[in-house]
XYZ file of C-alpha atoms in Angstrom:
471
model
C 17.323 15.707 -59.758
C 16.962 18.355 -57.042
C 15.840 20.850 -59.698
C 12.983 18.563 -60.792
C 11.925 18.077 -57.203
C 11.930 21.841 -56.645
C 9.852 22.423 -59.757
C 7.392 19.721 -58.768
C 7.139 21.189 -55.278
C 6.462 24.641 -56.711
C 3.696 23.333 -58.985
C 1.943 21.669 -56.076
C 2.479 24.491 -53.596
C -0.983 25.991 -54.003
C -2.663 22.796 -52.842
C -0.202 21.834 -50.110
C 0.677 25.145 -48.483
C -2.200 25.128 -46.002
C -1.625 21.475 -45.067
C 2.063 22.145 -44.553
C 1.419 25.201 -42.383
C -1.086 23.296 -40.290
C 1.299 20.371 -39.803
C 4.138 22.688 -38.867
C 1.862 24.443 -36.379
C 0.825 21.106 -34.839
C 4.408 19.914 -34.600
C 5.507 23.162 -32.956
C 2.650 22.961 -30.455
C 3.534 19.361 -29.647
C 7.221 20.134 -29.115
C 7.237 23.586 -27.529
C 5.158 23.319 -24.405
C 6.971 24.357 -21.287
C 10.364 23.576 -22.775
C 12.780 25.430 -24.972
C 15.329 24.226 -27.480
C 19.071 24.633 -27.083
C 21.485 24.055 -29.986
C 22.819 20.471 -30.177
C 20.859 19.323 -27.166
C 17.593 17.882 -26.096
C 14.670 19.988 -24.978
C 15.180 21.922 -21.745
C 12.462 23.206 -19.363
C 11.882 26.932 -19.315
C 9.967 28.871 -16.692
C 7.453 31.578 -17.578
C 4.018 32.690 -16.571
C 1.161 30.925 -18.434
C -2.423 30.106 -17.702
C -3.894 26.642 -17.800
C -5.637 25.708 -21.028
C -9.104 25.491 -19.452
C -8.624 28.925 -17.930
C -8.063 30.393 -21.367
C -10.815 28.340 -22.960
C -13.365 29.543 -20.404
C -12.887 33.060 -21.723
C -14.748 31.893 -24.835
C -18.541 32.131 -24.433
C -19.087 28.966 -26.515
C -16.797 26.924 -24.223
C -18.654 28.373 -21.225
C -21.838 27.060 -22.802
C -20.298 23.595 -23.006
C -19.267 23.934 -19.352
C -22.852 24.752 -18.424
C -24.060 21.694 -20.360
C -21.680 19.621 -18.195
C -23.202 21.277 -15.117
C -26.642 20.286 -16.382
C -25.445 16.669 -16.697
C -24.127 16.927 -13.141
C -27.450 18.182 -11.828
C -29.284 15.487 -13.806
C -27.020 12.819 -12.286
C -27.624 14.129 -8.766
C -31.413 14.190 -9.257
C -31.375 10.673 -10.714
C -29.257 9.455 -7.805
C -31.536 11.195 -5.312
C -34.653 9.510 -6.766
C -32.905 6.125 -6.943
C -31.636 6.273 -3.380
C -34.950 7.389 -1.915
C -36.985 4.829 -3.869
C -34.696 1.891 -2.976
C -33.218 2.777 0.427
C -35.589 5.491 1.691
C -32.469 7.653 2.185
C -30.819 10.534 0.352
C -27.175 9.529 -0.094
C -25.894 11.158 -3.324
C -22.768 9.018 -3.278
C -22.006 9.901 0.356
C -21.583 6.253 1.455
C -18.824 5.600 -1.060
C -17.113 8.935 -0.339
C -17.168 8.265 3.432
C -15.632 4.846 2.876
C -13.011 6.348 0.562
C -12.092 8.914 3.251
C -11.768 6.302 6.002
C -9.022 7.120 8.539
C -8.262 10.421 6.848
C -6.586 11.642 10.041
C -4.024 8.831 9.711
C -3.338 9.969 6.152
C -2.492 13.445 7.448
C -0.086 11.950 10.008
C 1.568 9.812 7.291
C 1.879 12.849 5.048
C 3.549 14.898 7.780
C 5.981 12.060 8.451
C 6.838 11.657 4.793
C 7.131 15.453 4.376
C 9.704 15.726 7.175
C 11.591 12.737 5.744
C 11.689 14.551 2.392
C 13.686 17.374 4.036
C 16.647 15.032 4.439
C 17.857 15.505 0.788
C 18.171 19.244 1.388
C 20.512 18.853 4.345
C 22.203 15.828 2.780
C 23.048 17.675 -0.456
C 24.201 20.726 1.476
C 26.501 18.613 3.690
C 27.779 16.567 0.749
C 28.729 19.723 -1.164
C 30.435 21.241 1.868
C 32.623 18.203 2.557
C 33.376 17.559 -1.100
C 34.625 21.107 -1.577
C 37.348 20.496 1.030
C 38.634 17.343 -0.758
C 41.064 17.200 -3.653
C 39.421 16.875 -7.008
C 39.543 13.381 -8.615
C 41.142 11.929 -5.505
C 40.285 8.618 -3.887
C 38.678 10.478 -0.984
C 36.281 12.247 -3.363
C 35.198 8.979 -5.001
C 34.719 7.363 -1.601
C 32.695 10.304 -0.322
C 30.542 10.329 -3.467
C 29.913 6.585 -3.132
C 28.907 6.837 0.520
C 26.612 9.796 -0.265
C 25.023 7.948 -3.186
C 24.392 4.877 -1.043
C 22.812 7.074 1.658
C 20.532 8.725 -0.894
C 19.448 5.398 -2.460
C 18.685 4.055 1.021
C 16.675 7.192 1.785
C 14.587 6.925 -1.427
C 13.783 3.233 -1.002
C 13.158 3.853 2.680
C 10.477 6.392 1.774
C 8.747 3.937 -0.530
C 8.975 1.126 2.029
C 7.760 3.406 4.799
C 4.740 4.412 2.716
C 4.086 0.781 1.763
C 4.174 -0.439 5.357
C 2.207 2.378 6.928
C -0.558 2.383 4.307
C -1.096 -1.358 4.584
C -1.294 -1.236 8.367
C -3.483 1.845 8.706
C -6.401 0.512 6.637
C -7.048 3.777 4.811
C -9.943 4.448 2.447
C -9.276 4.737 -1.263
C -9.028 8.520 -1.435
C -6.954 8.681 1.759
C -4.706 5.873 0.540
C -4.167 7.204 -2.944
C -3.436 10.684 -1.522
C -0.809 9.339 0.906
C 0.757 7.077 -1.753
C 0.850 9.783 -4.406
C 2.375 12.259 -1.972
C 5.073 9.769 -1.010
C 6.018 9.294 -4.652
C 5.734 13.015 -5.469
C 7.990 14.104 -2.583
C 10.541 11.381 -3.396
C 10.679 12.557 -7.041
C 11.027 16.184 -5.943
C 13.901 15.201 -3.672
C 15.595 13.489 -6.607
C 15.183 16.599 -8.771
C 16.769 18.754 -6.060
C 19.701 16.370 -5.602
C 20.295 16.158 -9.372
C 20.251 19.951 -9.643
C 22.732 20.410 -6.797
C 25.068 17.641 -7.972
C 25.085 18.896 -11.576
C 25.854 22.497 -10.509
C 28.657 21.436 -8.166
C 30.307 19.193 -10.763
C 29.991 21.768 -13.544
C 30.820 24.836 -11.434
C 32.718 23.797 -8.272
C 33.255 27.412 -7.283
C 29.508 27.824 -6.725
C 29.173 25.108 -4.114
C 28.099 27.637 -1.485
C 25.216 28.936 -3.646
C 22.636 26.898 -1.823
C 19.161 28.330 -1.497
C 17.633 28.524 1.950
C 15.255 25.948 3.400
C 12.234 28.190 2.750
C 12.800 28.004 -1.004
C 13.162 24.223 -0.832
C 9.885 23.930 1.114
C 8.223 26.199 -1.474
C 9.449 23.785 -4.144
C 8.016 20.799 -2.258
C 4.506 22.261 -2.193
C 4.587 24.112 -5.576
C 2.925 22.452 -8.603
C 6.195 21.615 -10.374
C 8.499 18.591 -10.354
C 11.701 20.292 -11.490
C 13.826 22.204 -8.979
C 15.098 25.647 -9.922
C 16.756 28.464 -7.996
C 13.846 30.732 -8.898
C 10.374 30.396 -10.321
C 8.119 32.794 -12.175
C 5.906 34.380 -9.499
C 2.699 36.320 -9.967
C 2.704 39.883 -8.630
C -1.081 40.006 -8.472
C -2.821 39.561 -5.115
C -4.103 36.061 -4.355
C -7.690 35.626 -5.488
C -9.157 33.655 -2.607
C -12.610 33.566 -4.158
C -11.118 31.743 -7.122
C -9.412 29.279 -4.762
C -12.748 28.690 -3.047
C -14.410 28.012 -6.399
C -11.659 25.530 -7.295
C -12.168 23.573 -4.069
C -15.962 23.730 -4.389
C -15.750 22.234 -7.884
C -13.252 19.694 -6.531
C -15.739 18.434 -3.927
C -18.587 18.416 -6.485
C -16.601 16.248 -8.906
C -15.629 13.866 -6.113
C -19.329 13.234 -5.525
C -19.994 13.007 -9.277
C -17.314 10.315 -9.618
C -18.766 8.571 -6.574
C -22.274 8.538 -8.008
C -21.012 7.368 -11.428
C -18.870 4.589 -10.003
C -21.614 3.481 -7.593
C -24.376 3.371 -10.211
C -22.343 1.986 -13.093
C -19.599 -0.317 -11.821
C -20.497 -1.292 -8.221
C -24.163 -2.051 -9.075
C -23.100 -4.710 -11.578
C -20.015 -6.139 -9.897
C -20.682 -6.073 -6.143
C -21.943 -9.669 -6.099
C -18.968 -11.097 -7.931
C -17.744 -14.132 -5.970
C -21.249 -14.817 -4.659
C -22.881 -15.476 -8.007
C -21.479 -16.728 -11.297
C -20.518 -14.258 -14.031
C -19.428 -15.506 -17.446
C -16.674 -14.041 -19.566
C -19.350 -12.695 -21.923
C -21.050 -10.901 -19.009
C -17.734 -9.276 -17.972
C -16.895 -8.280 -21.573
C -20.336 -6.745 -21.965
C -19.874 -4.695 -18.787
C -16.487 -3.474 -19.986
C -17.667 -2.433 -23.444
C -20.950 -1.046 -22.179
C -19.138 1.191 -19.666
C -16.480 2.493 -22.057
C -18.347 5.818 -22.343
C -18.479 6.106 -18.547
C -14.774 5.298 -18.514
C -14.111 8.270 -20.778
C -16.284 10.512 -18.576
C -14.395 9.219 -15.547
C -11.007 10.108 -17.135
C -12.207 13.550 -18.221
C -13.501 14.309 -14.730
C -10.386 12.922 -13.085
C -8.126 15.037 -15.310
C -10.128 18.185 -14.622
C -10.186 17.346 -10.892
C -6.450 16.866 -10.377
C -4.602 18.635 -13.156
C -6.800 21.708 -13.358
C -8.652 22.309 -10.089
C -6.140 20.975 -7.562
C -2.970 22.301 -9.195
C -4.468 25.703 -10.039
C -5.756 26.099 -6.502
C -2.261 25.642 -5.076
C -0.700 27.703 -7.865
C -3.008 30.585 -6.974
C -2.300 30.284 -3.221
C 1.473 30.148 -3.878
C 1.422 32.839 -6.628
C 3.004 30.297 -8.950
C 2.482 31.750 -12.407
C 3.582 28.864 -14.672
C 0.234 27.051 -14.814
C 0.459 25.180 -18.076
C -0.067 21.786 -16.432
C -1.550 20.032 -19.457
C -2.389 20.550 -23.109
C -5.272 19.643 -25.365
C -4.772 15.887 -25.120
C -8.439 15.346 -26.117
C -7.604 16.583 -29.634
C -4.558 14.289 -30.008
C -4.475 11.882 -32.939
C -1.743 9.628 -31.557
C -1.274 7.928 -28.205
C 2.257 9.336 -28.103
C 0.933 12.885 -28.022
C -1.859 11.887 -25.609
C 0.612 10.524 -23.058
C 2.796 13.602 -23.411
C -0.006 16.194 -23.127
C -2.096 14.567 -20.407
C 0.189 15.600 -17.527
C 3.002 18.011 -18.386
C 4.094 18.330 -14.753
C 4.998 14.648 -14.441
C 6.166 14.291 -18.003
C 8.743 17.030 -17.498
C 10.336 14.973 -14.721
C 10.227 11.763 -16.789
C 11.657 13.501 -19.829
C 14.439 15.262 -17.890
C 15.628 12.440 -15.693
C 14.638 9.232 -17.505
C 14.365 9.857 -21.249
C 17.209 12.369 -21.478
C 19.555 10.267 -19.364
C 18.935 7.197 -21.529
C 19.399 9.118 -24.787
C 22.512 11.055 -23.751
C 24.318 8.527 -21.552
C 23.170 4.969 -22.251
C 21.406 4.443 -25.579
C 21.878 7.512 -27.781
C 20.989 5.727 -31.025
C 18.038 3.637 -29.802
C 14.994 5.806 -29.145
C 12.645 2.899 -28.325
C 14.542 1.882 -25.179
C 14.357 5.351 -23.556
C 10.639 5.448 -24.345
C 10.183 1.992 -22.802
C 12.111 3.104 -19.714
C 9.729 6.085 -19.326
C 6.691 3.771 -19.571
C 8.217 1.359 -17.045
C 9.014 3.996 -14.440
C 5.656 5.731 -14.879
C 3.645 2.492 -14.729
C 5.602 1.280 -11.672
C 4.770 4.357 -9.639
C 1.152 4.400 -10.821
C 0.662 0.774 -9.767
C 2.527 1.397 -6.503
C 0.081 4.160 -5.573
C -3.054 2.333 -6.785
C -2.072 -0.938 -5.123
C -1.569 0.720 -1.764
C -4.921 2.517 -2.091
C -6.986 -0.582 -2.928
C -5.066 -2.988 -0.661
C -3.767 -5.459 -3.272
C -1.430 -5.502 -6.218
C -3.052 -5.233 -9.631
C -0.632 -4.326 -12.456
C -3.199 -2.505 -14.577
C -0.883 0.377 -15.516
C 2.099 -1.875 -16.296
C -0.081 -3.720 -18.777
C -1.658 -0.505 -20.032
C 1.520 1.563 -20.532
C 4.253 -0.991 -21.162
C 2.263 -3.309 -23.380
C -0.528 -1.275 -24.990
C 1.137 2.093 -24.506
C 4.262 1.218 -26.452
C 2.301 -0.514 -29.215
C -0.417 2.098 -29.580
C 2.083 5.014 -29.519
C 3.577 3.663 -32.725
C 0.259 3.270 -34.543
C -0.777 6.170 -36.768
C -3.785 6.561 -39.021
C -3.847 8.756 -42.162
C -7.116 10.380 -41.183
C -6.965 12.678 -38.141
C -10.682 12.487 -37.410
C -10.608 8.678 -37.306
C -7.430 8.754 -35.217
C -8.891 11.152 -32.664
C -12.184 9.246 -32.334
C -10.395 5.917 -31.909
C -8.010 7.483 -29.392
C -10.879 8.795 -27.247
C -12.661 5.465 -27.432
C -9.554 3.524 -26.379
C -9.051 5.917 -23.449
C -12.587 5.184 -22.259
C -12.241 1.468 -22.940
C -8.944 1.168 -21.039
C -10.422 3.063 -18.105
C -13.426 0.723 -18.130
C -11.122 -2.306 -18.199
C -9.066 -0.988 -15.272
C -12.053 -0.078 -13.164
C -13.791 -3.375 -13.922
C -10.788 -5.557 -13.176
C -9.977 -3.765 -9.948
C -13.641 -3.976 -8.884
C -13.731 -7.698 -9.659
C -10.636 -8.273 -7.551
C -11.920 -6.106 -4.712
C -15.339 -7.792 -4.463
C -13.842 -11.246 -4.912
C -11.638 -10.638 -1.869
C -14.483 -8.987 0.045
C -17.077 -11.715 -0.631
C -14.657 -14.560 -0.091
C -12.614 -13.077 2.740
C -9.875 -15.178 4.317
C -8.137 -14.732 7.632
C -4.379 -14.559 8.129
C -3.564 -13.207 4.683
C 0.118 -13.408 3.794
C 2.318 -11.115 1.719
C 1.825 -13.512 -1.176
C -1.935 -12.861 -1.090
C -1.244 -9.164 -1.609
C 0.453 -9.826 -4.949
C -1.516 -12.831 -6.283
C -4.865 -11.940 -7.932
C -7.957 -13.752 -6.649
C -10.648 -12.851 -9.193
C -9.746 -15.870 -11.351
C -10.414 -18.175 -8.366
C -13.828 -16.559 -7.884
C -14.643 -17.151 -11.542
C -13.852 -20.832 -11.191
């Protein structure tokens, strides 16, 4: 039987060799990103110096030409916005009104960030004190279990306290969208970094009790808090080259330009059609037309947002901190499955989710059921996304829970035999989902704005109102 299979394989080798090599190459690229394989274990993060994908692509003159085409689109959008603003309002705005509203009370955001940053230093001293006391106790004694339990309770209280503190402060300070999403994202980011540090210290102490005193200084911990990585290590790959401040300046200049591009796009495409919702009737057909008509703009929005945060922002800080491991994303735009798209979109966050959610579920809870760990990853990711977005827009709208937990799990299991069809459908669904999210959030926002009520309760924060406006 095996002999016949071998003969049949040999006969067809000439036609299948290239397909096989290409599939192996794709699988290797999907698996080996910033992680390495250990025998009889799951994938483990490795640290080495690498450039971001766009940095390498921009060395190709043809990709630079595509970049310049994008710049031409940006200039065209600015000129169109300039003519529109002057002809309608006799002013030159270029999206400034929306940006200024989004940056409302930015000084309060800085104060909140400083408060949350100092709170995030507590895990450093807490882990250090826990290790010191635990080393003096007898192993496997009742005192050790009691001390571990008290320390765990303290850490859980600290983590939920950070989230509650961010929730309360952001609701009371009335921040703009950019200020709110920055403060909310930083709260979640610092909390997740603290968890990574605690897990690293606890694992090392339990595996190697004699190394309890090997605790890096506070400077290294602060470097970890601001570095573009979510996994704590005793050392990171550092660049020996001098900091290129002109490159940092270009990153921030592009960052500001894309902020205004997103503002112009959102103002001209979504706000123009939805700002009167609640004041005039819009049918379901009208809303569906807006969603499908703006799917292309949704894809542009996601492309610009990805380049803004995961390339410009992270590379700017990586350059300033001489952080050499800059592979923050992969070529998600060429993915043929949603599973690969979710994995390659944001490697920085996915490393944390893989290490502390997926791996824990596979190794400790459900080793034979791979769907449940995947669902847990989607749940955790969607919860934090909706937490940040809800605080930024001022009301709860579970767009990411529906997107990731419902559509994400389903779409990640769907595969098409043709890679071209799969990639095109993937890109379209990315744009369509972005259009749905932006449209639904805009409907809710303008419904609340146009039918404002006094003395809003906590229930009003969680209960959507856009259905009431439709009625």
